[in-house]
Short mmCIF file of N, CA and C in Angstrom, two decimals:
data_model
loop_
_atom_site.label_atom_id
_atom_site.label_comp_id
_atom_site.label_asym_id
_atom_site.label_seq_id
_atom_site.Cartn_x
_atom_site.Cartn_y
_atom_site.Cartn_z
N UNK I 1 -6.02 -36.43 -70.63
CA UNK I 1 -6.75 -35.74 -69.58
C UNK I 1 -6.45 -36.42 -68.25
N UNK I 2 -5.86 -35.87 -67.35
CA UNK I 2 -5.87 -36.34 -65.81
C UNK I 2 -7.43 -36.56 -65.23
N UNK I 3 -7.25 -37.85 -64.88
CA UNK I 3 -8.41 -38.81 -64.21
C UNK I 3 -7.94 -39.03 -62.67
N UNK I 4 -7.05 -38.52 -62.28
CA UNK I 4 -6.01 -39.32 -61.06
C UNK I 4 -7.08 -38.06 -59.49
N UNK I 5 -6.52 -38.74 -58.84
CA UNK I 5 -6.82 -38.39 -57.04
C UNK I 5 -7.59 -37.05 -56.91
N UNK I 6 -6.85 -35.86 -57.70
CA UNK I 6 -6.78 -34.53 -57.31
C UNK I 6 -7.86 -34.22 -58.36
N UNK I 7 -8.33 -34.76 -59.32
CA UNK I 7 -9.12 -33.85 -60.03
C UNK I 7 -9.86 -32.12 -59.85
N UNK I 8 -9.98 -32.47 -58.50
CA UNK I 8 -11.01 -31.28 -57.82
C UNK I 8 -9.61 -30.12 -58.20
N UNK I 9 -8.93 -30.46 -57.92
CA UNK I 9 -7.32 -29.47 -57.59
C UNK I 9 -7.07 -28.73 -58.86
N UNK I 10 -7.42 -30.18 -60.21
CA UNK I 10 -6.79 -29.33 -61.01
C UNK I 10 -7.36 -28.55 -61.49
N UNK I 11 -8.76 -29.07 -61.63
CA UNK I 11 -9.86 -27.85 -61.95
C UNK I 11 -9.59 -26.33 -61.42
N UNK I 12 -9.79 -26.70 -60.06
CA UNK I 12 -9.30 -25.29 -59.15
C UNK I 12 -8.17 -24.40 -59.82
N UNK I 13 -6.99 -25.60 -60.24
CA UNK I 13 -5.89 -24.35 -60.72
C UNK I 13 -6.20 -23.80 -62.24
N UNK I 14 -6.98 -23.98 -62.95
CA UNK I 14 -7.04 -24.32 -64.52
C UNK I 14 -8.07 -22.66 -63.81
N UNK I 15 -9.00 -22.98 -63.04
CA UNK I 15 -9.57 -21.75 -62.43
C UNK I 15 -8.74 -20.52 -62.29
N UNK I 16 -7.56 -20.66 -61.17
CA UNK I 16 -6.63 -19.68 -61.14
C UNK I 16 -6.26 -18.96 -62.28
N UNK I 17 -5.63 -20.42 -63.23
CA UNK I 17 -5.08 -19.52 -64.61
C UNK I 17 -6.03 -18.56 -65.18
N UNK I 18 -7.20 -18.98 -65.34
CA UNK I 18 -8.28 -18.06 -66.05
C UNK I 18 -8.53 -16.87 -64.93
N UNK I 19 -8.89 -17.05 -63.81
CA UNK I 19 -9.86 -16.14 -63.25
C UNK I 19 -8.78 -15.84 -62.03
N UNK I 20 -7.85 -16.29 -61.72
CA UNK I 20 -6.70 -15.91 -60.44
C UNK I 20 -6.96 -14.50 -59.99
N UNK I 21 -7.02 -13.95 -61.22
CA UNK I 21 -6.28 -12.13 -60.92
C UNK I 21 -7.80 -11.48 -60.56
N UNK I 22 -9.01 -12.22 -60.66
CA UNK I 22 -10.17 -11.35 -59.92
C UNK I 22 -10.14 -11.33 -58.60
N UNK I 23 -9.40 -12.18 -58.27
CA UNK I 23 -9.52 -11.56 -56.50
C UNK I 23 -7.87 -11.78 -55.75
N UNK I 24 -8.03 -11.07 -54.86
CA UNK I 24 -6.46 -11.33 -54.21
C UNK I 24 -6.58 -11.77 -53.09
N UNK I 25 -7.65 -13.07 -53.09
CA UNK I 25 -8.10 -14.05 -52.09
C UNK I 25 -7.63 -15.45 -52.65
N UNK I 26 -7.26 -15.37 -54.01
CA UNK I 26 -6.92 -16.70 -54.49
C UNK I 26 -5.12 -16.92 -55.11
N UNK I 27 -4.79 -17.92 -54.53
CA UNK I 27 -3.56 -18.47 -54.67
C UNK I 27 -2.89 -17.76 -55.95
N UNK I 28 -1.75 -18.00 -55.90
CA UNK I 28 -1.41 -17.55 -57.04
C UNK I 28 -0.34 -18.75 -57.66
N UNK I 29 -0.85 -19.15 -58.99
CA UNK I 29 -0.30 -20.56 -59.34
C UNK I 29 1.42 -19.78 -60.45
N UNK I 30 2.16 -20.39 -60.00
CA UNK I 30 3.60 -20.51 -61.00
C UNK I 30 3.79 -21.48 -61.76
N UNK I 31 3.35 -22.22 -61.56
CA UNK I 31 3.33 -23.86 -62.86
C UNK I 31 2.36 -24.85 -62.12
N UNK I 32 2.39 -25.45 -63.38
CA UNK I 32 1.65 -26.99 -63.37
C UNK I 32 2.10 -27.84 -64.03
N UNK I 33 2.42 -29.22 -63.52
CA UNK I 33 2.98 -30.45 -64.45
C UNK I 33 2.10 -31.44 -63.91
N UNK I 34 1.70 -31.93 -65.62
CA UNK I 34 1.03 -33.02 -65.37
C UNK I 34 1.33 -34.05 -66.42
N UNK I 35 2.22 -34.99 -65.70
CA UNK I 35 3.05 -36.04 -66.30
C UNK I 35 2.32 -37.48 -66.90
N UNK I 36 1.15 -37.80 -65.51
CA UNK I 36 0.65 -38.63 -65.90
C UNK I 36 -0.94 -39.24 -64.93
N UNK I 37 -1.31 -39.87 -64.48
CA UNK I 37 -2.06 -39.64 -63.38
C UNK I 37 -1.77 -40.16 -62.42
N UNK I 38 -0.26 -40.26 -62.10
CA UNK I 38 0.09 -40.78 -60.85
C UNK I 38 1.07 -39.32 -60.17
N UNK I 39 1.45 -38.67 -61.25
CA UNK I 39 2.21 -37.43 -60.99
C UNK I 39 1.44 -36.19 -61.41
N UNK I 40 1.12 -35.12 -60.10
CA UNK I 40 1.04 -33.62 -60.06
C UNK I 40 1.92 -33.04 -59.34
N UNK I 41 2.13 -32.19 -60.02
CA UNK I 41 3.09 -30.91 -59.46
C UNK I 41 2.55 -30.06 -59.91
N UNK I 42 2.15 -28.94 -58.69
CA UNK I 42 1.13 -27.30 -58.85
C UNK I 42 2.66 -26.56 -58.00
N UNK I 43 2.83 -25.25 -58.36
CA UNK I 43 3.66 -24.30 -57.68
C UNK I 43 2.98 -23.34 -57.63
N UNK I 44 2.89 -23.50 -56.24
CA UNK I 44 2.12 -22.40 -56.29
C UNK I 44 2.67 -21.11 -55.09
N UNK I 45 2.81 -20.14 -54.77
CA UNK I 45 2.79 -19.36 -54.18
C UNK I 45 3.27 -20.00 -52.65
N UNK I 46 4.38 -19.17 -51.48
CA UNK I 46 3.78 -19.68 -50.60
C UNK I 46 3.12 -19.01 -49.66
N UNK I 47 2.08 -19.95 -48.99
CA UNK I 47 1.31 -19.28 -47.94
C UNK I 47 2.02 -19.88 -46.44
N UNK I 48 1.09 -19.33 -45.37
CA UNK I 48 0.85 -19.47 -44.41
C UNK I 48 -0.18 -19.91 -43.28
N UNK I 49 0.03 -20.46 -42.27
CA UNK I 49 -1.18 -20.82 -41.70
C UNK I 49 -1.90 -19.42 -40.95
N UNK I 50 -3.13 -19.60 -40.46
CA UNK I 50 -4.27 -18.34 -40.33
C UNK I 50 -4.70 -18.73 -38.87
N UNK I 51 -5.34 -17.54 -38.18
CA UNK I 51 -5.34 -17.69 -36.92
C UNK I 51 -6.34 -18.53 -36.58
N UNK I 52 -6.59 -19.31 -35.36
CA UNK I 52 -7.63 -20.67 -36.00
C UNK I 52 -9.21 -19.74 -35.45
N UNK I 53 -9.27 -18.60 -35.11
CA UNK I 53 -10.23 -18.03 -34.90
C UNK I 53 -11.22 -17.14 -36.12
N UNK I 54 -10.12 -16.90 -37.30
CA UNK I 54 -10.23 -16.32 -38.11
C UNK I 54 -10.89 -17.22 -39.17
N UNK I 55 -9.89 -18.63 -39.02
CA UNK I 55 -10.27 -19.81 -39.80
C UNK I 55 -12.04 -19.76 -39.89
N UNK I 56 -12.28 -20.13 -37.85
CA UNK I 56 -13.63 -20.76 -38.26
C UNK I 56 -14.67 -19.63 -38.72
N UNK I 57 -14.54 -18.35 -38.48
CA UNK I 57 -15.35 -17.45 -39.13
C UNK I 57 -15.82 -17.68 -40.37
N UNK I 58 -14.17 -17.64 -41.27
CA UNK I 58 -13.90 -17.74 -42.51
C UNK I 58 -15.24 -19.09 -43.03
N UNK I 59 -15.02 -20.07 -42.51
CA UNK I 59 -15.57 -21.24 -42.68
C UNK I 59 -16.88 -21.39 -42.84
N UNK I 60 -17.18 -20.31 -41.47
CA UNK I 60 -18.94 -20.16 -41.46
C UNK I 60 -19.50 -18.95 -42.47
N UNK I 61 -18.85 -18.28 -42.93
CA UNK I 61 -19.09 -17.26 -43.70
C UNK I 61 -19.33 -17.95 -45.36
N UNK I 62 -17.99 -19.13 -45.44
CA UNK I 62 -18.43 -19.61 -46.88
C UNK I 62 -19.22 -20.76 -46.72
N UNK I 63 -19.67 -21.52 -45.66
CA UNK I 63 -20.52 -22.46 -45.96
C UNK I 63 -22.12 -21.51 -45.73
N UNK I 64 -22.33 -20.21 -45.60
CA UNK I 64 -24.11 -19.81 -45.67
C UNK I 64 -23.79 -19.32 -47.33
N UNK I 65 -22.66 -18.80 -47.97
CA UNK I 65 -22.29 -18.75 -49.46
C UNK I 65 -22.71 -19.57 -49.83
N UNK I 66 -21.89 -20.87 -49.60
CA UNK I 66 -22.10 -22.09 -50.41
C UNK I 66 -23.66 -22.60 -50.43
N UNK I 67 -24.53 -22.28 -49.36
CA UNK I 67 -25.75 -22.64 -49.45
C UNK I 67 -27.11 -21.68 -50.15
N UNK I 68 -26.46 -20.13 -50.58
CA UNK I 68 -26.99 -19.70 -51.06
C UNK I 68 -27.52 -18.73 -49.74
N UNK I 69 -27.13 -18.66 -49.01
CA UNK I 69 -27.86 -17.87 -47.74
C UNK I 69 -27.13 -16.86 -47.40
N UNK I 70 -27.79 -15.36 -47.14
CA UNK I 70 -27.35 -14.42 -47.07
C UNK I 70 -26.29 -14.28 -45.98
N UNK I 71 -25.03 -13.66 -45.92
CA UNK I 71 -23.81 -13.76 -44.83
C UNK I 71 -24.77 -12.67 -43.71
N UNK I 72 -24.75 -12.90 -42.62
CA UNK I 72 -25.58 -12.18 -41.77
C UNK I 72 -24.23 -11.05 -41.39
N UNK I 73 -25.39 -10.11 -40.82
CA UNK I 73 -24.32 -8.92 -40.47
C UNK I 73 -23.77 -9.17 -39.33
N UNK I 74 -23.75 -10.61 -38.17
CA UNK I 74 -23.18 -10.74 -36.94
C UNK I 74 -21.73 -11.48 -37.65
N UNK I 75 -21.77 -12.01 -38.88
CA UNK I 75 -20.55 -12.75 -38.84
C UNK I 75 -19.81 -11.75 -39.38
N UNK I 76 -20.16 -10.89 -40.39
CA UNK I 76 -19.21 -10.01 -40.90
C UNK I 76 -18.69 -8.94 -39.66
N UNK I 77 -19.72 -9.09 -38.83
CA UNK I 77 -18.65 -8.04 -37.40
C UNK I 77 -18.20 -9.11 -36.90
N UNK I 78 -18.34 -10.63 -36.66
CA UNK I 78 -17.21 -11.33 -36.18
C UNK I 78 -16.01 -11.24 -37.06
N UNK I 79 -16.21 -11.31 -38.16
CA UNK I 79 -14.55 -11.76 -39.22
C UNK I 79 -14.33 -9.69 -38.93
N UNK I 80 -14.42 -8.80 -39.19
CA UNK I 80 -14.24 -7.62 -39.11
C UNK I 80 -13.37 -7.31 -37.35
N UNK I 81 -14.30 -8.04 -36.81
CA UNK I 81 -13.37 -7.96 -35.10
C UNK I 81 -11.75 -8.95 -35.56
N UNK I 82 -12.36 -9.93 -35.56
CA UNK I 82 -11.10 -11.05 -35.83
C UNK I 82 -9.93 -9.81 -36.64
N UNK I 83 -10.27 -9.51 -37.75
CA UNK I 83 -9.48 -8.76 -38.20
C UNK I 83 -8.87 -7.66 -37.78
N UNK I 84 -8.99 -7.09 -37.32
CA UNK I 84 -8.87 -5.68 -36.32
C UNK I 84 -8.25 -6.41 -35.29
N UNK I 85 -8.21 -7.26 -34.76
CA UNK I 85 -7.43 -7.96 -33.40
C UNK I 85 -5.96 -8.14 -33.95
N UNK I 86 -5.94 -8.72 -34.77
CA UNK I 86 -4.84 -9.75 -35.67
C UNK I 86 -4.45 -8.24 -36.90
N UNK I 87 -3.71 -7.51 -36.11
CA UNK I 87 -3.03 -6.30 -36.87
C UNK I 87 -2.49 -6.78 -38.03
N UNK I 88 -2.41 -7.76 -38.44
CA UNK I 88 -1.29 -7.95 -40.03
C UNK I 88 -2.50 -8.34 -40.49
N UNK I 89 -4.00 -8.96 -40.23
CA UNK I 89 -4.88 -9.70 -41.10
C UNK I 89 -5.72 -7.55 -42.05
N UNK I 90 -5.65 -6.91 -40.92
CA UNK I 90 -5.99 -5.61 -40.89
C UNK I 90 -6.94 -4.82 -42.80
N UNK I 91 -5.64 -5.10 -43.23
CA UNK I 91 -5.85 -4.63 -44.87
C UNK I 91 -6.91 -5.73 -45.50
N UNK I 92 -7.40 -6.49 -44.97
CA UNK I 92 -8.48 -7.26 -45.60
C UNK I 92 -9.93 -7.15 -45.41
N UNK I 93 -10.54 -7.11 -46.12
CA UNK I 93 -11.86 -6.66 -46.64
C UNK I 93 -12.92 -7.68 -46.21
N UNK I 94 -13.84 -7.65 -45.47
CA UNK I 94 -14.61 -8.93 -45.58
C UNK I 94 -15.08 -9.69 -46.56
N UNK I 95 -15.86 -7.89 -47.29
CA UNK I 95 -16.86 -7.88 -48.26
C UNK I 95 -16.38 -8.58 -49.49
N UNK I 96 -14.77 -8.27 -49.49
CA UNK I 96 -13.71 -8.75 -50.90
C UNK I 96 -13.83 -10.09 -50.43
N UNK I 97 -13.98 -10.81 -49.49
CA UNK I 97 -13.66 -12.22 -49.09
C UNK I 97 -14.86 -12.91 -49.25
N UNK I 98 -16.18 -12.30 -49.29
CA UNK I 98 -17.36 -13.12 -49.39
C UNK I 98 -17.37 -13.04 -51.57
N UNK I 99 -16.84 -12.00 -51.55
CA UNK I 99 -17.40 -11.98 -53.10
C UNK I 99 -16.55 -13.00 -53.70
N UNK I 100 -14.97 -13.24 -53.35
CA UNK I 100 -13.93 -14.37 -53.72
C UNK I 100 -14.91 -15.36 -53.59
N UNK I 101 -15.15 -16.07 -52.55
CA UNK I 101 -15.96 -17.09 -52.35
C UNK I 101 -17.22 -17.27 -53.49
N UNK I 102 -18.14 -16.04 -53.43
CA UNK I 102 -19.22 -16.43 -54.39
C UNK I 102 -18.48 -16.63 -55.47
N UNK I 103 -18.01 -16.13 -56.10
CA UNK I 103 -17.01 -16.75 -57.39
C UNK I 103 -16.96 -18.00 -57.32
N UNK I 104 -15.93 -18.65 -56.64
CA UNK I 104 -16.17 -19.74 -56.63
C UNK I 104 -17.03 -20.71 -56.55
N UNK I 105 -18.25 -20.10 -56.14
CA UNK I 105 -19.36 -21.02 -56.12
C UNK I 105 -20.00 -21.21 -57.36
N UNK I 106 -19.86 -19.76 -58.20
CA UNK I 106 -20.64 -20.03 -59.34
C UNK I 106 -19.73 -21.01 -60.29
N UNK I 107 -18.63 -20.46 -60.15
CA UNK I 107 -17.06 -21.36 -60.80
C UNK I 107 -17.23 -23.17 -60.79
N UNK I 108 -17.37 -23.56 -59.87
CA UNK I 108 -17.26 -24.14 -59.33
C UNK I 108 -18.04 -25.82 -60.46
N UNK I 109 -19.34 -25.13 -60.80
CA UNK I 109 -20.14 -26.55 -61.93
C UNK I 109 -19.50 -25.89 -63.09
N UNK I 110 -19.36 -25.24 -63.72
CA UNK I 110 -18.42 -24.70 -64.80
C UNK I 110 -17.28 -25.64 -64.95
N UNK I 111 -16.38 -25.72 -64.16
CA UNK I 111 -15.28 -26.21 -63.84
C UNK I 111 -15.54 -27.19 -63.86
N UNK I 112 -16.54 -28.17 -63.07
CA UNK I 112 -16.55 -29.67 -63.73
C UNK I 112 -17.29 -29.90 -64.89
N UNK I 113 -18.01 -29.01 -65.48
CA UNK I 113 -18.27 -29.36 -66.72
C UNK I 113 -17.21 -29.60 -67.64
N UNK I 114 -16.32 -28.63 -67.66
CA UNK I 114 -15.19 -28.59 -68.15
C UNK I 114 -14.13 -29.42 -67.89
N UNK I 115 -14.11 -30.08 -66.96
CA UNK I 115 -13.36 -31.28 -66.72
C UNK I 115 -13.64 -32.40 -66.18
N UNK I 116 -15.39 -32.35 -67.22
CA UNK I 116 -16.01 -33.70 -67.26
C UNK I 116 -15.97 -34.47 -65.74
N UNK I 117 -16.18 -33.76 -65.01
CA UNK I 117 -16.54 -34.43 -63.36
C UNK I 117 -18.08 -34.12 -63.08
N UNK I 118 -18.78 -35.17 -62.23
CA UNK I 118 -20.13 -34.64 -62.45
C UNK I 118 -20.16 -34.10 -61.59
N UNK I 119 -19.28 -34.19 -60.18
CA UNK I 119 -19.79 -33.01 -59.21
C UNK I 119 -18.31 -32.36 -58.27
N UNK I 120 -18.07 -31.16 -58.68
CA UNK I 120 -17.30 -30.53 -57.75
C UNK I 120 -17.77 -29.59 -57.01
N UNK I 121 -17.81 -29.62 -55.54
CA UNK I 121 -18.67 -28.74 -54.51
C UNK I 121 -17.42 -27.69 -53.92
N UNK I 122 -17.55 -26.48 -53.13
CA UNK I 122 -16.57 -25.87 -52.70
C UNK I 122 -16.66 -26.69 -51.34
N UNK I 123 -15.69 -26.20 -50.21
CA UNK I 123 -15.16 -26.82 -49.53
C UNK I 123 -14.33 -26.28 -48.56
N UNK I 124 -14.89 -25.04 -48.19
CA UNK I 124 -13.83 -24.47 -47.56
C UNK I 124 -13.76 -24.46 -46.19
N UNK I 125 -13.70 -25.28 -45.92
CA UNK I 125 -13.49 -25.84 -44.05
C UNK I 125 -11.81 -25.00 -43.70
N UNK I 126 -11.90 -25.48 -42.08
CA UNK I 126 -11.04 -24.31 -41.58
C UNK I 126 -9.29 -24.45 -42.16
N UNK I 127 -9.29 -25.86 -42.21
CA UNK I 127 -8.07 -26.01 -43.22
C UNK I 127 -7.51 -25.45 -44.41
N UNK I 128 -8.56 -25.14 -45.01
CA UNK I 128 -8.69 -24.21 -46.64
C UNK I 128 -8.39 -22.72 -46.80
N UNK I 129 -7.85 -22.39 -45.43
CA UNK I 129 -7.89 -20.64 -45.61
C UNK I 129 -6.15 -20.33 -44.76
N UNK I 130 -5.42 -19.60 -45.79
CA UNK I 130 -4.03 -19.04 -45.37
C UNK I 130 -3.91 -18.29 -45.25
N UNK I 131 -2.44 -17.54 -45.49
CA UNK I 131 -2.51 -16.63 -45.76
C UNK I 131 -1.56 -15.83 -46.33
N UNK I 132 -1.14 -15.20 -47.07
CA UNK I 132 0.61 -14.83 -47.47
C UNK I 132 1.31 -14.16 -46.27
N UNK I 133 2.09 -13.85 -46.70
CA UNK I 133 3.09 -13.14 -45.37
C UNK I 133 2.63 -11.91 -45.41
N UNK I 134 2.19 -11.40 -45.90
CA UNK I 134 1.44 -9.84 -45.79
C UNK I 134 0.23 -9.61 -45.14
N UNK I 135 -0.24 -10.92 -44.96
CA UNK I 135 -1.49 -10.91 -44.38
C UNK I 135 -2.78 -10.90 -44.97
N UNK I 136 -2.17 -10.91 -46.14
CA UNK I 136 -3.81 -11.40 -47.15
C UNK I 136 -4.26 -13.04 -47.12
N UNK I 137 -5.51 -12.99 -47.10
CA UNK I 137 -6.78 -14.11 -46.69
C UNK I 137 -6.72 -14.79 -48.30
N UNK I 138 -6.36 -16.07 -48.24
CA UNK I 138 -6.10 -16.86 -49.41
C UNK I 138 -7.00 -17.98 -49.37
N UNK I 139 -8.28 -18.35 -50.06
CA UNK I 139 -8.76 -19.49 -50.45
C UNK I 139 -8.02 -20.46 -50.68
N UNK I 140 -7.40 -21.71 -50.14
CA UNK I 140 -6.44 -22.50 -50.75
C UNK I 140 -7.46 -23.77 -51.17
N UNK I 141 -7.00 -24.31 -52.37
CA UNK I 141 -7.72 -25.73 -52.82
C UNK I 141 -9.24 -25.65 -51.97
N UNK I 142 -10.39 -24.71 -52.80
CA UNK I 142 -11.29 -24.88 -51.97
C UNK I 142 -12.31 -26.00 -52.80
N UNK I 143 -12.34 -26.34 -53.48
CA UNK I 143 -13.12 -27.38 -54.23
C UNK I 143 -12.88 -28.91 -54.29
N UNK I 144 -13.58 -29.69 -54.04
CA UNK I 144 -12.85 -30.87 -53.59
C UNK I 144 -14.01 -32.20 -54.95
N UNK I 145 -13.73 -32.97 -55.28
CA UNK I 145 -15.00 -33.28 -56.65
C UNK I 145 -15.09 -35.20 -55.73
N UNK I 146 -15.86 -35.86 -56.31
CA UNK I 146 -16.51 -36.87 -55.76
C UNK I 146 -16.21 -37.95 -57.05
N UNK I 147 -15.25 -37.54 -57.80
CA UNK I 147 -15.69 -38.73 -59.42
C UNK I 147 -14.47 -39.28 -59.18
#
């Protein structure tokens, strides 16, 4: 069992494998090697960086998630404007982007139960959000663990 740096990570991808295909907010993993706990290798998909306006929306939208607090209807017309500005972000859904997120939140103690960590929290600060070249909104490594 990997004990090493990333734990939070691998959980996250062990997530993908199982649950990837419920949303098309989350990465999409091509392999995993895990050699030893000094070596990971994840392949994953590549993304892109996100507009940093879009970011902090994104950010404030999953930390009232993460706290259990309802997404107010001013941020979903902020991320909805953001989107509509930024013509390639366009085809993305808010509503699809808050429900990705709650997933992960519920995901999230599951996942360290399962890989025996006592606490992995989500994490999705403005760094954590890409995007593919098409313009879809990608959760990247949003779980980060403390063991």
């Amino acid at each position: 069992e990997y004990r090493g740096l990333y734990t939070g990570t691998v959980a996250f991808v062990h997530f993908l494998v199982d649950h990837g295909h419920m949303s098309k907010h989350f990465p999409v993993v091509y392999g995993i090697n895990i050699d030893d706990n000094e070596v990971l290798q994840i392949r994953l998909e590549k993304l892109f960086p996100l507009d940093d306006e879009v970011c902090y929306v994104l950010s404030d939208i999953a930390s009232s998630v993460k706290w259990g607090e309802t997404v107010g209807d001013y941020d979903i017309s902020k991320l909805t404007e953001r989107l509509r500005i930024d013509g390639t972000l366009k085809q993305n859904n808010p509503m699809d982007i808050i429900k990705a997120v709650e997933l992960l939140v519920k995901a999230a103690p599951i996942y360290a139960k399962a890989h025996k960590l006592d606490n992995i929290r989500v994490d999705l600060h403005y760094g954590n959000w890409l995007q593919r070249q098409d313009g879809t909104i990608v959760a990247a490594d949003p779980w980060v663990s403390f063991d």
